[in-house]
Short mmCIF file of C-alpha atoms in Angstrom, two decimals:
data_model
loop_
_atom_site.label_atom_id
_atom_site.label_comp_id
_atom_site.label_asym_id
_atom_site.label_seq_id
_atom_site.Cartn_x
_atom_site.Cartn_y
_atom_site.Cartn_z
CA MET A 1 3.98 -9.11 -64.64
CA LYS A 2 0.56 -7.96 -65.75
CA LYS A 3 -1.68 -10.42 -67.57
CA ASN A 4 -4.02 -9.16 -70.28
CA ASN A 5 -6.03 -12.34 -70.81
CA PRO A 6 -9.54 -11.57 -72.10
CA HIS A 7 -12.43 -12.48 -69.85
CA ALA A 8 -14.35 -15.56 -70.92
CA GLU A 9 -18.06 -15.33 -71.44
CA SER A 10 -20.35 -16.56 -68.67
CA PRO A 11 -21.47 -20.22 -68.83
CA ASP A 12 -25.04 -19.16 -69.56
CA GLY A 13 -23.98 -17.58 -72.83
CA LEU A 14 -22.07 -20.52 -74.30
CA VAL A 15 -23.82 -22.19 -77.24
CA TYR A 16 -22.51 -24.91 -79.53
CA THR A 17 -23.88 -26.56 -82.66
CA ALA A 18 -23.95 -30.27 -83.35
CA ARG A 19 -24.88 -32.47 -86.29
CA LEU A 20 -28.15 -34.42 -86.03
CA PRO A 21 -27.69 -37.84 -87.72
CA LEU A 22 -31.09 -37.95 -89.39
CA SER A 23 -32.40 -37.40 -92.90
CA SER A 24 -34.27 -34.32 -94.04
CA ALA A 25 -37.23 -36.56 -94.93
CA THR A 26 -37.71 -37.44 -91.25
CA LEU A 27 -37.44 -33.78 -90.26
CA ASN A 28 -39.95 -32.70 -92.90
CA TYR A 29 -42.36 -35.47 -91.88
CA LEU A 30 -42.40 -34.38 -88.26
CA ALA A 31 -42.54 -30.68 -89.18
CA ASP A 32 -45.61 -31.31 -91.36
CA LEU A 33 -47.30 -33.13 -88.48
CA VAL A 34 -46.63 -30.18 -86.18
CA ARG A 35 -47.93 -27.67 -88.75
CA CYS A 36 -51.14 -29.66 -89.29
CA HIS A 37 -51.65 -29.96 -85.54
CA LEU A 38 -51.17 -26.24 -84.98
CA LYS A 39 -53.65 -25.47 -87.75
CA LYS A 40 -56.16 -27.93 -86.33
CA ILE A 41 -56.09 -26.51 -82.81
CA GLY A 42 -55.99 -22.93 -84.08
CA SER A 43 -52.65 -22.02 -82.53
CA ARG A 44 -51.65 -18.70 -84.10
CA TRP A 45 -48.27 -18.30 -82.47
CA ARG A 46 -45.38 -20.41 -81.20
CA ALA A 47 -42.02 -19.24 -79.95
CA LEU A 48 -40.30 -21.01 -82.88
CA PRO A 49 -41.48 -22.16 -86.32
CA ALA A 50 -42.60 -25.76 -86.88
CA GLY A 51 -39.36 -26.80 -88.56
CA LYS A 52 -37.29 -25.61 -85.59
CA ILE A 53 -39.66 -27.32 -83.16
CA ALA A 54 -39.25 -30.58 -85.07
CA THR A 55 -35.46 -30.23 -84.96
CA ILE A 56 -35.49 -29.74 -81.18
CA VAL A 57 -37.80 -32.72 -80.67
CA LEU A 58 -35.62 -34.95 -82.84
CA ALA A 59 -32.52 -33.84 -80.92
CA VAL A 60 -34.17 -34.94 -77.67
CA LEU A 61 -35.27 -38.29 -79.09
CA ARG A 62 -32.20 -39.15 -81.16
CA CYS A 63 -29.38 -37.82 -78.99
CA ASP A 64 -31.12 -37.73 -75.59
CA GLN A 65 -30.30 -34.04 -75.26
CA ARG A 66 -31.55 -32.49 -72.06
CA PRO A 67 -34.45 -30.05 -72.56
CA GLY A 68 -32.70 -27.46 -70.42
CA ASP A 69 -29.64 -27.44 -72.69
CA LEU A 70 -31.73 -27.05 -75.83
CA ALA A 71 -33.88 -24.39 -74.21
CA GLY A 72 -30.88 -22.25 -73.31
CA GLY A 73 -29.50 -22.43 -76.84
CA ASN A 74 -32.81 -21.42 -78.44
CA GLY A 75 -34.00 -18.71 -76.07
CA ILE A 76 -36.99 -20.61 -74.66
CA HIS A 77 -37.90 -22.19 -71.35
CA ARG A 78 -37.18 -25.80 -70.43
CA THR A 79 -40.84 -26.59 -69.83
CA THR A 80 -41.61 -25.39 -73.37
CA VAL A 81 -39.22 -27.97 -74.82
CA THR A 82 -40.74 -30.70 -72.64
CA ARG A 83 -44.24 -29.74 -73.78
CA TRP A 84 -43.21 -29.80 -77.44
CA VAL A 85 -41.64 -33.24 -77.04
CA ARG A 86 -44.72 -34.73 -75.42
CA GLU A 87 -46.94 -33.11 -78.03
CA ALA A 88 -44.88 -34.53 -80.91
CA VAL A 89 -44.69 -37.98 -79.31
CA ALA A 90 -48.48 -38.07 -78.98
CA LEU A 91 -48.90 -37.09 -82.65
CA LEU A 92 -46.47 -39.79 -83.80
CA ALA A 93 -47.81 -42.51 -81.49
CA ALA A 94 -51.32 -41.98 -82.90
CA ARG A 95 -49.94 -43.02 -86.32
CA ALA A 96 -48.36 -46.25 -85.10
CA PRO A 97 -49.99 -49.33 -86.72
CA ARG A 98 -52.33 -51.55 -84.73
CA LEU A 99 -51.62 -55.27 -84.50
CA ASP A 100 -54.55 -56.53 -86.57
CA ARG A 101 -54.04 -53.91 -89.28
CA ALA A 102 -50.31 -54.62 -89.51
CA LEU A 103 -50.94 -58.35 -89.91
CA LYS A 104 -53.60 -57.81 -92.56
CA LYS A 105 -51.26 -55.55 -94.49
CA ILE A 106 -48.58 -58.24 -94.54
CA ALA A 107 -51.13 -60.83 -95.66
CA ARG A 108 -52.31 -58.59 -98.50
CA THR A 109 -48.78 -58.11 -99.79
CA GLY A 110 -48.27 -61.86 -100.02
CA GLY A 111 -46.18 -62.37 -96.89
CA GLY A 112 -46.52 -65.65 -95.04
CA ILE A 113 -44.48 -65.16 -91.86
CA VAL A 114 -43.48 -62.46 -89.42
CA LEU A 115 -40.61 -62.39 -86.94
CA LEU A 116 -41.40 -62.17 -83.23
CA ASP A 117 -39.12 -61.08 -80.40
CA GLY A 118 -39.02 -59.08 -77.20
CA THR A 119 -36.56 -56.65 -75.67
CA LEU A 120 -36.07 -54.88 -72.36
CA ILE A 121 -35.87 -51.09 -72.27
CA ARG A 122 -33.89 -50.05 -69.24
CA THR A 123 -35.40 -47.59 -66.76
CA ARG A 124 -34.00 -45.61 -63.89
CA ARG A 125 -34.09 -47.53 -60.66
CA ARG A 126 -36.37 -45.97 -58.07
CA THR A 127 -36.72 -46.76 -54.40
CA GLY A 128 -39.83 -48.31 -52.95
CA ALA A 129 -41.92 -51.41 -53.49
CA ASP A 130 -43.68 -49.98 -56.56
CA ASN A 131 -40.54 -50.35 -58.66
CA ARG A 132 -39.91 -54.01 -57.82
CA LYS A 133 -42.19 -55.12 -60.64
CA ASN A 134 -39.83 -53.46 -63.13
CA TYR A 135 -36.91 -55.68 -62.15
CA SER A 136 -36.14 -58.34 -64.75
CA GLY A 137 -34.59 -61.47 -63.33
CA LYS A 138 -33.52 -62.51 -66.83
CA SER A 139 -31.61 -59.28 -67.61
CA LYS A 140 -30.69 -58.50 -63.97
CA CYS A 141 -31.77 -54.85 -64.27
CA HIS A 142 -34.83 -52.62 -64.06
CA GLY A 143 -36.73 -52.05 -67.28
CA LEU A 144 -39.88 -52.37 -69.34
CA LEU A 145 -40.66 -55.27 -71.66
CA VAL A 146 -41.66 -54.55 -75.26
CA ILE A 147 -42.76 -57.17 -77.83
CA ALA A 148 -42.25 -56.40 -81.52
CA LEU A 149 -43.06 -57.92 -84.90
CA THR A 150 -40.99 -57.40 -88.04
CA ASP A 151 -41.18 -58.67 -91.59
CA ASP A 152 -38.57 -60.95 -93.13
CA ARG A 153 -36.38 -57.92 -93.93
CA GLY A 154 -36.34 -56.59 -90.36
CA ARG A 155 -38.77 -53.72 -90.93
CA LEU A 156 -40.71 -53.01 -87.75
CA LEU A 157 -44.43 -53.69 -88.12
CA TRP A 158 -45.82 -53.37 -84.60
CA VAL A 159 -44.73 -52.87 -81.00
CA SER A 160 -46.70 -53.76 -77.93
CA ALA A 161 -47.40 -51.69 -74.87
CA ALA A 162 -44.51 -51.35 -72.44
CA ARG A 163 -45.04 -53.72 -69.51
CA PRO A 164 -43.11 -54.22 -66.25
CA GLY A 165 -39.79 -55.96 -66.65
CA ARG A 166 -40.78 -58.97 -64.57
CA THR A 167 -43.47 -59.86 -67.15
CA SER A 168 -42.56 -62.88 -69.26
CA GLU A 169 -42.64 -62.66 -73.05
CA ILE A 170 -45.28 -65.39 -73.30
CA THR A 171 -47.56 -63.58 -70.83
CA ALA A 172 -47.26 -60.34 -72.81
CA CYS A 173 -48.12 -62.12 -76.08
CA ARG A 174 -51.13 -63.86 -74.55
CA HIS A 175 -52.37 -60.56 -73.17
CA ASP A 176 -52.34 -59.16 -76.73
CA LYS A 177 -53.97 -62.37 -78.10
CA LEU A 178 -51.15 -62.66 -80.59
CA THR A 179 -51.70 -66.26 -81.71
CA THR A 180 -55.42 -65.67 -82.31
CA LYS A 181 -54.75 -62.64 -84.48
CA LEU A 182 -52.01 -64.44 -86.39
CA ARG A 183 -54.40 -67.25 -87.30
CA ALA A 184 -57.10 -64.75 -88.23
CA ALA A 185 -54.70 -63.15 -90.71
CA GLY A 186 -53.43 -66.51 -91.97
CA LEU A 187 -49.84 -65.81 -90.89
CA GLY A 188 -47.19 -67.59 -88.88
CA ALA A 189 -44.47 -66.20 -86.63
CA ILE A 190 -40.88 -67.34 -86.04
CA ALA A 191 -39.53 -66.73 -82.53
CA ASP A 192 -36.64 -67.75 -80.29
CA LEU A 193 -36.65 -70.24 -77.41
CA GLY A 194 -38.12 -67.69 -75.04
CA PHE A 195 -41.50 -68.22 -76.71
CA VAL A 196 -41.60 -72.02 -76.39
CA GLY A 197 -45.07 -72.93 -75.15
CA LEU A 198 -46.80 -69.83 -76.46
CA ASP A 199 -48.72 -71.70 -79.17
CA ASP A 200 -50.65 -74.15 -76.99
CA SER A 201 -53.53 -74.72 -79.42
CA SER A 202 -54.85 -78.10 -80.49
CA SER A 203 -52.70 -80.31 -82.67
CA ASP A 204 -55.06 -80.19 -85.65
CA ALA A 205 -54.57 -76.43 -86.08
CA GLY A 206 -51.47 -75.20 -87.87
CA PRO A 207 -48.75 -73.72 -85.67
CA ALA A 208 -49.00 -69.96 -85.40
CA VAL A 209 -45.65 -69.54 -83.64
CA ILE A 210 -42.63 -71.61 -84.70
CA THR A 211 -39.78 -71.95 -82.23
CA GLY A 212 -36.69 -74.09 -81.95
CA PHE A 213 -36.00 -77.08 -79.74
CA LYS A 214 -34.98 -76.59 -76.12
CA ALA A 215 -32.62 -79.06 -74.48
CA ALA A 216 -33.41 -80.59 -71.10
CA ARG A 217 -31.05 -81.78 -68.40
CA ASN A 218 -31.51 -85.45 -69.26
CA ARG A 219 -32.43 -84.95 -72.91
CA PRO A 220 -29.76 -83.40 -75.11
CA LEU A 221 -30.58 -82.16 -78.58
CA THR A 222 -30.11 -84.42 -81.51
CA ARG A 223 -28.09 -83.43 -84.55
CA GLY A 224 -31.26 -82.76 -86.55
CA GLN A 225 -32.65 -80.51 -83.81
CA LYS A 226 -29.40 -78.56 -83.64
CA LEU A 227 -29.48 -78.01 -87.40
CA SER A 228 -33.12 -76.90 -87.15
CA ASN A 229 -32.26 -74.38 -84.42
CA LYS A 230 -29.39 -73.06 -86.52
CA ALA A 231 -31.65 -72.60 -89.56
CA LEU A 232 -34.31 -70.80 -87.50
CA ALA A 233 -31.66 -68.52 -85.97
CA ALA A 234 -30.53 -67.49 -89.45
CA VAL A 235 -34.11 -66.79 -90.53
CA ARG A 236 -34.95 -64.67 -87.49
CA ALA A 237 -31.74 -62.61 -87.58
CA PRO A 238 -33.46 -59.58 -89.23
CA VAL A 239 -35.63 -59.03 -86.14
CA GLU A 240 -32.46 -58.09 -84.25
CA HIS A 241 -31.72 -55.51 -86.93
CA GLY A 242 -35.18 -54.03 -86.36
CA PHE A 243 -34.51 -53.64 -82.64
CA ALA A 244 -31.10 -52.16 -83.42
CA HIS A 245 -32.70 -49.46 -85.58
CA LEU A 246 -35.21 -48.74 -82.81
CA LYS A 247 -32.55 -48.47 -80.11
CA ASN A 248 -30.53 -46.04 -82.21
CA TRP A 249 -32.79 -43.46 -80.58
CA ARG A 250 -30.73 -42.75 -77.48
CA VAL A 251 -33.70 -41.60 -75.46
CA LEU A 252 -34.37 -45.34 -74.97
CA GLY A 253 -30.99 -45.75 -73.29
CA LYS A 254 -32.63 -45.31 -69.90
CA VAL A 255 -36.26 -44.22 -69.75
CA ARG A 256 -36.92 -41.87 -66.87
CA THR A 257 -40.72 -41.76 -66.91
CA ASP A 258 -43.70 -44.03 -66.28
CA SER A 259 -44.79 -46.99 -68.42
CA LYS A 260 -47.71 -45.16 -70.05
CA TRP A 261 -45.39 -42.49 -71.42
CA ALA A 262 -42.90 -45.20 -72.42
CA THR A 263 -45.57 -46.93 -74.52
CA ALA A 264 -46.32 -43.74 -76.43
CA LEU A 265 -42.59 -43.07 -76.78
CA VAL A 266 -41.78 -46.50 -78.26
CA ARG A 267 -44.68 -46.30 -80.70
CA ALA A 268 -43.64 -42.81 -81.77
CA LEU A 269 -40.11 -44.03 -82.36
CA LEU A 270 -41.50 -46.91 -84.42
CA VAL A 271 -43.03 -44.38 -86.82
CA LEU A 272 -39.82 -42.34 -86.99
CA THR A 273 -37.69 -45.47 -87.47
CA ASN A 274 -39.76 -46.64 -90.43
CA CYS A 275 -39.60 -43.15 -91.91
CA GLU A 276 -35.83 -43.10 -91.50
CA VAL A 277 -35.16 -46.64 -92.75
CA SER A 278 -37.47 -46.50 -95.78
CA ARG A 279 -36.27 -43.15 -97.09
#
């Protein structure tokens, strides 16, 4: 019996379309940044228009699409997609707010407190002694530590540089002189028990970082301390929402590059997250 099945196309010619779960405002914002950058550097020609470049970059950041897959579907080379992504990340990271400016902006708008927390962004495990510093004993995985501040509604205000996973949250905050800058802006921060001991200033100064009570082996918490911890947990819940919005960008699922690129990436995603949430 003779079969007349048609021949399928080669794998290199297969292209599919997918929906990008982002608003048009975010796309237009990034496309305008790319257009202004191209005009500034005097680039007269790109393989694709600025709007299409922005779409490809957002697909890499939001859905963690591989550059090679996007390149094949758009008739360009993989290295071109990688270059566009790094170019867009640099443009976005340059617009991320600095710590002192973010705190002053909150103080001007009448805010009195900010929410403080840290999270671990997982990285690919590499062999060798150089990667041991990225292992977090708390999370039992390799990653990079990022400290963030949000307002009382969970809107991200500032993210720190990405540091090795073995770095403690208190050490990262002291490196950024967080308590000093909070007092300079006249603000206070609410944090979880991981930040107990951060505010080690004199007793006459007002607390810059408010944390709950931590139980000891021979000193259980009283009923009042438990109620205080419960109230603080309810107040600082929006900071978890801020991290959830940030980690919606699937490129943070497992970062495959160095810490310097990860810092620029997180700050770029901060700008895109605020653009997406506040639309």
